[in-house]
């Protein structure tokens, strides 16, 4: 397994190109199997989750080709006649669940392994099943698999939010299935994340009739079929937010080329409160750290609130702030695996229920640490950028799931970071 080595202390300066959004790309690639011809997805990020989804597409019979240095994907679904997502694939990537709606809608049948638990806490799928059942799917859970069947889905009204608010991938599944259902579907309590809007726009580009995307109420008039389409996905707001935190913690100045300021409202607002200067500059966003970080309190929420996928990175930033920050996780209340590792680097964080109490310290100290999940690894790298001496982030494969060449991008900004073979 590889590890990332960081020698702390360099100030980040320069321009970084923001890649396409992983969380838009995955459901869009899965939905492409509903088209009656080959789709081309542009601006795909070169991350291992996209490779896992590609394996899954090939497994069910699609032909997938990459071009444009790996950033364009052509998906020809003509060989797909239905499909299963086996445990070996779903355990690698929970987002494989996003095949459920498209397979069911297009082929009347889907069998997907139940994803099971995950390091950031319980990941139920009840809302996915509730929404698809409302459209007329017969669903059984057998031997660890979701077995779904339908002789023809029909439009319905469904309330899709749960106790933690709307579900992103449940909305993706039910919206995708509703596109080929007879009649009109109303999803109330839909997720309104930019990645869901992007999926809706992709489906519309294939001929779907969807209204209300970007709000909590979606209306979908079913159509007979979907045609092939070429589509460019949005830039990754989580990658952009990660580079914002990295620039801020080093007191540097970084241009995030292609980042969408309008997708980052809550993040820009919180970082401004922390004393970080952020401005839009044409098609870019410019971030300037001022050398000191003010403590801020934040609670994660579904969009447009502060994203849970940037909670760990903000926590890393707050470890060197001037006071005490309370960071509350409202989406995945157990998502604090990065905390003991940050504490190994001399941070002072305690967990109280769903909150991390972060007492700012003057200096972090480089140490060997263990990445537990994708965003936790990003947080450890951010901390390593300012820690005294050398930080080793082990199990770096987590970061490759969602960041396209993070060490190359950080090196180009002046960070001292590289990859080595590791034993853990
Ligand atoms: C997606 C993102 C993930 C992000 C998360 C929340 C992708 C590939 N992944 O995951 O990066 O962290 O949104 O923004 O896009 N829930 C239920 N019942 C369900 C489904 C979810 O109670 O049936 C709960 C979850 O436990 C969680 C909350 O709803 O507390 C939000 O989860 P959800 O939006 O479903 O996350 P994902 O779509 O899996």
Coordinates of C-alpha atoms and ligand atoms in Angstrom, one line a residue:
X1 CA 0.0 0.0 0.0
X2 CA 1.2 3.5 -0.7
X3 CA 1.6 6.4 1.7
X4 CA 1.9 10.1 1.3
X5 CA 4.8 12.0 2.8
X6 CA 4.4 15.7 3.6
X7 CA 7.2 18.0 4.9
X8 CA 5.2 20.8 6.5
X9 CA 5.9 24.5 6.3
X10 CA 5.5 25.5 2.6
X11 CA 3.1 28.2 1.7
X12 CA 0.8 27.4 -1.2
X13 CA 0.8 29.7 -4.2
X14 CA -0.4 29.4 -7.8
X15 CA -3.2 28.0 -9.8
X16 CA -4.9 24.7 -9.5
X17 CA -7.3 23.2 -12.0
X18 CA -10.4 21.8 -10.3
X19 CA -11.5 18.4 -11.7
X20 CA -15.0 17.2 -12.5
X21 CA -17.3 16.3 -9.6
X22 CA -16.9 12.7 -8.6
X23 CA -20.4 12.7 -6.9
X24 CA -22.0 13.9 -10.1
X25 CA -20.0 11.6 -12.4
X26 CA -20.9 8.4 -10.6
X27 CA -24.8 8.6 -10.8
X28 CA -24.5 10.2 -14.3
X29 CA -22.4 7.2 -15.6
X30 CA -24.9 4.8 -14.0
X31 CA -27.8 6.6 -15.6
X32 CA -26.2 6.4 -19.0
X33 CA -27.3 2.8 -19.2
X34 CA -30.9 4.1 -19.7
X35 CA -30.0 5.7 -23.0
X36 CA -30.7 4.0 -26.3
X37 CA -27.2 4.8 -27.7
X38 CA -23.7 5.6 -26.5
X39 CA -23.3 8.7 -24.2
X40 CA -20.2 10.7 -23.8
X41 CA -19.4 12.2 -20.4
X42 CA -16.8 14.9 -20.4
X43 CA -14.8 16.4 -17.5
X44 CA -14.8 13.1 -15.6
X45 CA -12.3 13.1 -12.7
X46 CA -9.5 10.5 -12.9
X47 CA -10.3 8.9 -9.5
X48 CA -10.6 5.3 -8.5
X49 CA -14.3 5.4 -7.7
X50 CA -14.9 6.2 -11.4
X51 CA -12.7 3.1 -12.2
X52 CA -14.8 1.0 -9.9
X53 CA -18.0 2.2 -11.5
X54 CA -16.5 1.5 -14.9
X55 CA -15.7 -2.1 -13.8
X56 CA -19.4 -2.4 -12.8
X57 CA -20.6 -1.0 -16.2
X58 CA -18.4 -3.5 -18.0
X59 CA -19.5 -6.3 -15.7
X60 CA -23.2 -5.8 -16.8
X61 CA -22.2 -5.7 -20.4
X62 CA -21.6 -2.0 -21.3
X63 CA -18.6 -0.9 -23.5
X64 CA -16.7 1.9 -21.8
X65 CA -13.9 3.8 -23.5
X66 CA -11.8 6.7 -22.1
X67 CA -10.2 9.5 -24.2
X68 CA -9.0 13.0 -23.6
X69 CA -6.3 11.9 -21.2
X70 CA -8.9 9.9 -19.2
X71 CA -11.4 12.8 -18.7
X72 CA -14.0 11.8 -21.4
X73 CA -15.9 8.5 -21.0
X74 CA -17.9 7.0 -23.8
X75 CA -20.5 4.5 -22.5
X76 CA -22.2 2.2 -25.0
X77 CA -25.0 0.4 -23.1
X78 CA -26.2 -1.8 -26.1
X79 CA -24.7 -5.0 -24.5
X80 CA -26.5 -4.5 -21.2
X81 CA -29.7 -6.6 -20.8
X82 CA -30.1 -6.3 -17.1
X83 CA -27.8 -6.7 -14.3
X84 CA -26.5 -7.6 -10.9
X85 CA -24.1 -5.6 -8.7
X86 CA -22.3 -8.3 -6.7
X87 CA -20.9 -7.8 -3.2
X88 CA -17.3 -7.7 -4.4
X89 CA -18.0 -4.5 -6.2
X90 CA -20.5 -2.8 -3.8
X91 CA -18.1 -3.4 -0.9
X92 CA -15.5 -1.4 -2.7
X93 CA -17.8 1.5 -3.4
X94 CA -21.2 2.1 -1.7
X95 CA -22.2 4.4 -4.6
X96 CA -22.8 1.2 -6.7
X97 CA -26.3 1.5 -5.2
X98 CA -26.9 4.2 -7.9
X99 CA -27.4 1.4 -10.5
X100 CA -30.6 0.4 -8.7
X101 CA -32.9 3.0 -10.2
X102 CA -31.5 3.0 -13.8
X103 CA -31.4 -0.9 -14.0
X104 CA -34.9 -1.3 -12.7
X105 CA -36.3 1.4 -15.0
X106 CA -34.6 0.2 -18.2
X107 CA -34.6 -3.5 -17.7
X108 CA -37.4 -4.2 -15.2
X109 CA -35.1 -5.9 -12.8
X110 CA -32.0 -5.2 -10.6
X111 CA -30.1 -7.2 -8.0
X112 CA -27.7 -5.2 -6.0
X113 CA -25.7 -6.3 -3.0
X114 CA -26.7 -4.5 0.2
X115 CA -23.9 -2.0 1.0
X116 CA -23.6 -2.8 4.7
X117 CA -21.9 -0.4 7.2
X118 CA -19.1 2.0 6.6
X119 CA -16.5 3.8 8.5
X120 CA -18.4 7.1 8.6
X121 CA -21.4 5.5 10.4
X122 CA -24.6 3.6 9.4
X123 CA -25.6 4.0 5.8
X124 CA -29.2 2.9 5.6
X125 CA -31.0 2.5 2.2
X126 CA -34.6 2.5 3.3
X127 CA -35.4 5.7 1.4
X128 CA -34.1 4.3 -1.9
X129 CA -36.4 1.3 -1.4
X130 CA -39.4 3.4 -0.2
X131 CA -39.1 5.6 -3.3
X132 CA -38.8 2.8 -5.8
X133 CA -41.6 0.8 -4.1
X134 CA -43.9 3.9 -4.4
X135 CA -43.3 3.7 -8.2
X136 CA -44.5 0.1 -8.2
X137 CA -41.3 -1.9 -7.8
X138 CA -41.5 -5.2 -5.9
X139 CA -38.5 -5.3 -3.6
X140 CA -37.2 -8.2 -1.5
X141 CA -34.0 -8.5 0.5
X142 CA -32.6 -11.9 0.0
X143 CA -29.2 -13.3 1.1
X144 CA -27.6 -9.9 1.4
X145 CA -29.0 -8.6 -1.9
X146 CA -31.7 -6.1 -2.9
X147 CA -33.9 -7.9 -5.5
X148 CA -36.1 -5.4 -7.3
X149 CA -38.6 -6.1 -10.1
X150 CA -41.2 -4.1 -11.9
X151 CA -43.5 -4.9 -14.9
X152 CA -43.7 -1.2 -15.6
X153 CA -43.1 1.6 -13.1
X154 CA -45.8 4.2 -12.7
X155 CA -45.6 7.8 -11.5
X156 CA -46.5 8.5 -7.9
X157 CA -46.0 11.0 -5.1
X158 CA -43.4 10.1 -2.6
X159 CA -41.9 11.9 0.5
X160 CA -38.2 11.1 0.4
X161 CA -36.5 12.8 3.3
X162 CA -35.5 10.8 6.4
X163 CA -34.5 11.7 9.9
X164 CA -31.2 13.2 8.7
X165 CA -32.9 15.1 5.9
X166 CA -32.9 14.3 2.1
X167 CA -30.8 11.5 0.7
X168 CA -28.6 12.4 -2.3
X169 CA -28.4 8.9 -3.9
X170 CA -32.0 8.0 -3.0
X171 CA -33.1 11.1 -4.9
X172 CA -30.8 10.1 -7.8
X173 CA -32.2 6.6 -7.9
X174 CA -35.9 7.6 -7.7
X175 CA -35.5 10.5 -10.1
X176 CA -33.8 8.2 -12.6
X177 CA -36.4 5.5 -12.3
X178 CA -39.3 8.0 -12.6
X179 CA -38.0 9.3 -15.9
X180 CA -39.1 6.1 -17.6
X181 CA -42.2 5.5 -15.4
X182 CA -45.7 6.0 -16.8
X183 CA -47.3 9.3 -15.7
X184 CA -46.0 12.0 -13.3
X185 CA -43.9 11.5 -10.2
X186 CA -43.6 14.1 -7.5
X187 CA -40.6 13.7 -5.1
X188 CA -41.1 15.8 -2.0
X189 CA -38.1 16.2 0.3
X190 CA -35.7 15.7 -2.6
X191 CA -32.0 16.4 -2.2
X192 CA -31.1 19.7 -4.0
X193 CA -27.3 19.2 -4.1
X194 CA -25.6 20.6 -7.3
X195 CA -24.7 16.9 -8.2
X196 CA -28.4 16.1 -8.3
X197 CA -29.1 19.1 -10.5
X198 CA -26.3 17.9 -12.8
X199 CA -27.9 14.4 -13.0
X200 CA -31.2 16.0 -13.8
X201 CA -29.6 18.1 -16.5
X202 CA -28.0 15.0 -18.0
X203 CA -31.3 13.2 -18.0
X204 CA -33.0 16.2 -19.6
X205 CA -30.3 16.3 -22.2
X206 CA -31.4 12.7 -23.1
X207 CA -35.0 13.7 -23.4
X208 CA -36.3 13.4 -19.8
X209 CA -38.9 15.8 -18.5
X210 CA -37.9 17.0 -15.1
X211 CA -39.0 20.2 -13.2
X212 CA -37.9 21.6 -9.9
X213 CA -34.3 20.3 -9.7
X214 CA -32.4 22.3 -7.3
X215 CA -35.4 22.5 -5.0
X216 CA -36.9 20.1 -2.5
X217 CA -39.8 19.2 -4.9
X218 CA -39.1 17.4 -8.1
X219 CA -41.7 16.7 -10.8
X220 CA -41.0 14.2 -13.4
X221 CA -43.2 13.3 -16.4
X222 CA -42.3 9.9 -17.6
X223 CA -41.1 9.5 -21.3
X224 CA -41.0 6.4 -23.5
X225 CA -37.3 6.3 -24.0
X226 CA -34.0 8.3 -23.6
X227 CA -31.7 9.1 -26.4
X228 CA -27.8 9.3 -26.4
X229 CA -26.2 12.5 -25.2
X230 CA -22.9 14.2 -24.7
X231 CA -22.6 16.0 -21.4
X232 CA -20.0 17.9 -19.4
X233 CA -20.1 17.5 -15.7
X234 CA -19.7 20.3 -13.1
X235 CA -16.5 21.0 -11.2
X236 CA -16.0 19.3 -7.9
X237 CA -17.1 21.6 -5.1
X238 CA -15.6 19.3 -2.5
X239 CA -12.2 19.3 -4.2
X240 CA -12.4 23.1 -4.4
X241 CA -13.3 23.3 -0.7
X242 CA -10.4 21.1 0.2
X243 CA -7.9 23.3 -1.7
X244 CA -9.5 26.3 0.0
X245 CA -8.7 24.8 3.4
X246 CA -5.2 23.9 2.3
X247 CA -4.5 27.4 1.0
X248 CA -5.9 28.9 4.2
X249 CA -4.0 26.8 6.6
X250 CA -0.6 27.6 4.9
X251 CA -1.5 31.4 4.7
X252 CA -1.0 31.1 0.9
X253 CA -2.9 32.4 -2.1
X254 CA -4.4 30.0 -4.6
X255 CA -6.5 30.4 -7.7
X256 CA -9.0 27.6 -8.1
X257 CA -9.5 27.5 -11.9
X258 CA -13.0 26.4 -12.9
X259 CA -14.4 26.2 -9.4
X260 CA -18.0 27.3 -9.1
X261 CA -18.4 30.0 -6.4
X262 CA -22.1 29.6 -6.5
X263 CA -21.9 26.0 -5.4
X264 CA -19.7 26.9 -2.4
X265 CA -21.9 29.5 -0.6
X266 CA -21.8 28.0 2.9
X267 CA -18.1 27.2 2.6
X268 CA -17.1 30.7 1.5
X269 CA -19.2 32.1 4.3
X270 CA -17.6 30.0 7.0
X271 CA -14.1 30.5 5.7
X272 CA -14.7 34.3 5.5
X273 CA -15.8 34.2 9.2
X274 CA -12.5 32.4 9.9
X275 CA -10.6 35.3 8.3
X276 CA -9.9 33.7 4.9
X277 CA -10.3 36.0 1.9
X278 CA -12.3 34.5 -1.0
X279 CA -13.3 36.2 -4.2
X280 CA -14.7 35.2 -7.5
X281 CA -12.5 36.1 -10.5
X282 CA -14.2 35.3 -13.8
X283 CA -14.3 31.5 -14.1
X284 CA -12.1 31.0 -11.0
X285 CA -12.2 31.5 -7.3
X286 CA -9.3 33.0 -5.5
X287 CA -8.5 32.1 -1.9
X288 CA -6.1 34.0 0.3
X289 CA -5.1 33.0 3.8
X290 CA -4.0 35.8 6.1
X291 CA -1.6 33.9 8.3
X292 CA -3.9 33.4 11.2
X293 CA -7.2 31.5 11.4
X294 CA -10.1 32.6 13.6
X295 CA -12.1 29.9 15.4
X296 CA -15.6 29.3 14.0
X297 CA -18.5 27.0 14.9
X298 CA -20.1 25.0 12.2
X299 CA -22.8 22.4 11.7
X300 CA -23.0 20.3 8.6
X301 CA -26.3 20.1 6.7
X302 CA -27.6 19.0 3.4
X303 CA -27.2 21.6 0.6
X304 CA -27.1 24.6 0.7
X305 CA -25.7 24.0 4.2
X306 CA -22.1 23.3 5.0
X307 CA -21.3 19.9 3.4
X308 CA -20.4 16.9 5.6
X309 CA -17.8 16.0 2.9
X310 CA -15.8 19.1 4.0
X311 CA -16.2 18.6 7.8
X312 CA -12.9 16.8 8.3
X313 CA -11.0 19.4 6.2
X314 CA -12.5 22.3 8.2
X315 CA -11.7 20.5 11.4
X316 CA -8.1 20.2 10.3
X317 CA -8.1 24.0 9.6
X318 CA -9.5 24.7 13.1
X319 CA -6.8 22.8 14.8
X320 CA -4.5 25.8 14.4
X321 CA -7.2 28.5 15.0
X322 CA -7.0 31.1 17.7
X323 CA -9.7 29.7 20.0
X324 CA -12.3 27.0 20.4
X325 CA -14.5 25.7 17.6
X326 CA -17.5 23.5 17.9
X327 CA -18.0 21.4 14.8
X328 CA -21.3 19.5 14.7
X329 CA -22.0 16.7 12.3
X330 CA -25.7 16.6 11.5
X331 CA -25.6 14.3 8.4
X332 CA -23.3 11.5 9.6
X333 CA -23.1 12.0 13.4
X334 CA -20.3 9.4 13.8
X335 CA -18.0 10.8 11.1
X336 CA -15.0 11.7 13.3
X337 CA -12.5 9.0 12.5
X338 CA -9.9 11.7 11.6
X339 CA -10.0 13.1 15.1
X340 CA -7.7 10.6 16.9
X341 CA -5.3 10.9 14.0
X342 CA -5.2 14.7 14.1
X343 CA -4.6 14.4 17.9
X344 CA -1.6 12.3 17.1
X345 CA -0.3 15.4 15.3
X346 CA -0.7 17.4 18.5
X347 CA -4.1 18.8 17.8
X348 CA -6.4 19.2 20.8
X349 CA -9.9 17.8 19.8
X350 CA -12.4 16.1 21.9
X351 CA -15.7 14.5 20.8
X352 CA -18.9 15.2 22.6
X353 CA -21.8 13.3 20.9
X354 CA -22.1 14.5 17.4
X355 CA -19.7 17.4 17.9
X356 CA -15.9 17.9 17.8
X357 CA -14.6 20.5 20.3
X358 CA -11.5 21.8 18.7
X359 CA -9.1 23.9 20.8
X360 CA -6.7 25.7 18.6
X361 CA -3.0 24.9 19.2
X362 CA 0.0 27.0 18.1
X363 CA 1.7 24.3 16.2
X364 CA 1.0 20.8 14.8
X365 CA 3.7 18.2 14.9
X366 CA 4.2 15.8 11.9
X367 CA 3.6 12.1 12.7
X368 CA 2.7 8.8 11.0
X369 CA -1.1 8.7 10.7
X370 CA -3.7 6.4 9.2
X371 CA -6.3 7.5 6.7
X372 CA -9.7 5.9 7.5
X373 CA -11.8 7.3 4.6
X374 CA -11.7 9.6 1.7
X375 CA -12.3 13.0 3.3
X376 CA -10.4 12.0 6.5
X377 CA -7.3 11.5 4.4
X378 CA -7.7 15.0 2.9
X379 CA -7.9 16.4 6.4
X380 CA -4.6 14.7 7.4
X381 CA -2.8 16.0 4.4
X382 CA -4.1 19.5 5.1
X383 CA -2.8 19.2 8.7
X384 CA 0.5 17.8 7.4
X385 CA 1.0 21.0 5.2
X386 CA 1.6 23.1 8.4
X387 CA 2.8 20.5 10.9
X388 CA 6.4 20.8 12.0
X389 CA 8.6 18.1 10.3
X390 CA 7.3 15.0 8.4
X391 CA 3.9 13.6 8.3
X392 CA 3.2 10.1 6.8
X393 CA -0.4 9.5 5.7
X394 CA -0.8 5.7 5.4
X395 CA -3.6 3.9 3.4
X396 CA -3.6 6.6 0.9
X397 CA -5.7 4.6 -1.5
X398 CA -8.7 6.2 0.3
X399 CA -7.7 9.6 -1.1
X400 CA -7.4 8.2 -4.7
X401 CA -11.1 7.3 -4.5
X402 CA -12.0 10.9 -4.9
X403 CA -9.1 13.2 -5.6
X404 CA -7.5 13.4 -9.0
X405 CA -3.7 13.6 -8.4
X406 CA -3.9 15.5 -5.2
X407 CA -0.1 15.3 -4.5
X408 CA 0.7 16.6 -8.0
X409 CA -1.7 19.5 -7.6
X410 CA -0.3 20.4 -4.2
X411 CA 3.3 20.0 -5.4
X412 CA 2.6 22.4 -8.2
X413 CA 1.5 24.9 -5.6
X414 CA 4.7 24.6 -3.7
X415 CA 3.9 21.9 -1.1
X416 CA 6.6 19.3 -0.3
X417 CA 4.5 16.2 -0.8
X418 CA 5.2 12.9 -2.5
X419 CA 4.1 9.2 -2.5
X420 CA 6.1 6.3 -1.3
X421 CA 5.6 2.5 -0.9
X422 CA 4.2 1.8 2.5
X423 CA 3.8 -1.4 4.5
X424 CA 0.5 -0.6 6.3
Ligands
LIG1 C1 -23.9 11.2 -0.8 C2 -22.4 11.4 -1.2 C3 -21.5 11.5 0.0 C4 -22.1 12.6 1.0 C5 -23.5 12.3 1.3 C6 -24.2 13.4 2.1 C7 -22.2 10.4 -3.4 C8 -21.6 9.3 -4.2 N1 -22.0 10.3 -2.1 O1 -23.9 9.9 -0.2 O2 -20.2 11.9 -0.4 O3 -21.3 12.5 2.2 O4 -24.3 12.2 0.1 O5 -24.0 14.6 1.5 O6 -22.9 11.2 -3.9 N2 -30.1 8.1 5.0 C9 -31.2 7.5 5.6 N3 -31.9 6.6 4.8 C10 -31.5 6.3 3.5 C11 -30.4 7.0 3.0 C12 -29.8 7.9 3.8 O7 -31.6 7.7 6.8 O8 -32.2 5.5 2.9 C13 -29.4 9.1 5.9 C14 -27.9 8.8 6.0 O9 -27.6 7.9 7.0 C15 -27.3 10.2 6.2 C16 -28.3 11.1 5.4 O10 -29.4 10.3 5.2 O11 -27.5 10.4 7.6 C17 -27.7 11.6 4.1 O12 -27.2 10.4 3.4 P1 -27.2 10.4 1.8 O13 -27.5 11.7 1.3 O14 -28.1 9.2 1.4 O15 -25.8 9.9 1.5 P2 -25.3 9.2 0.1 O16 -26.3 9.6 -1.0 O17 -25.1 7.8 0.3

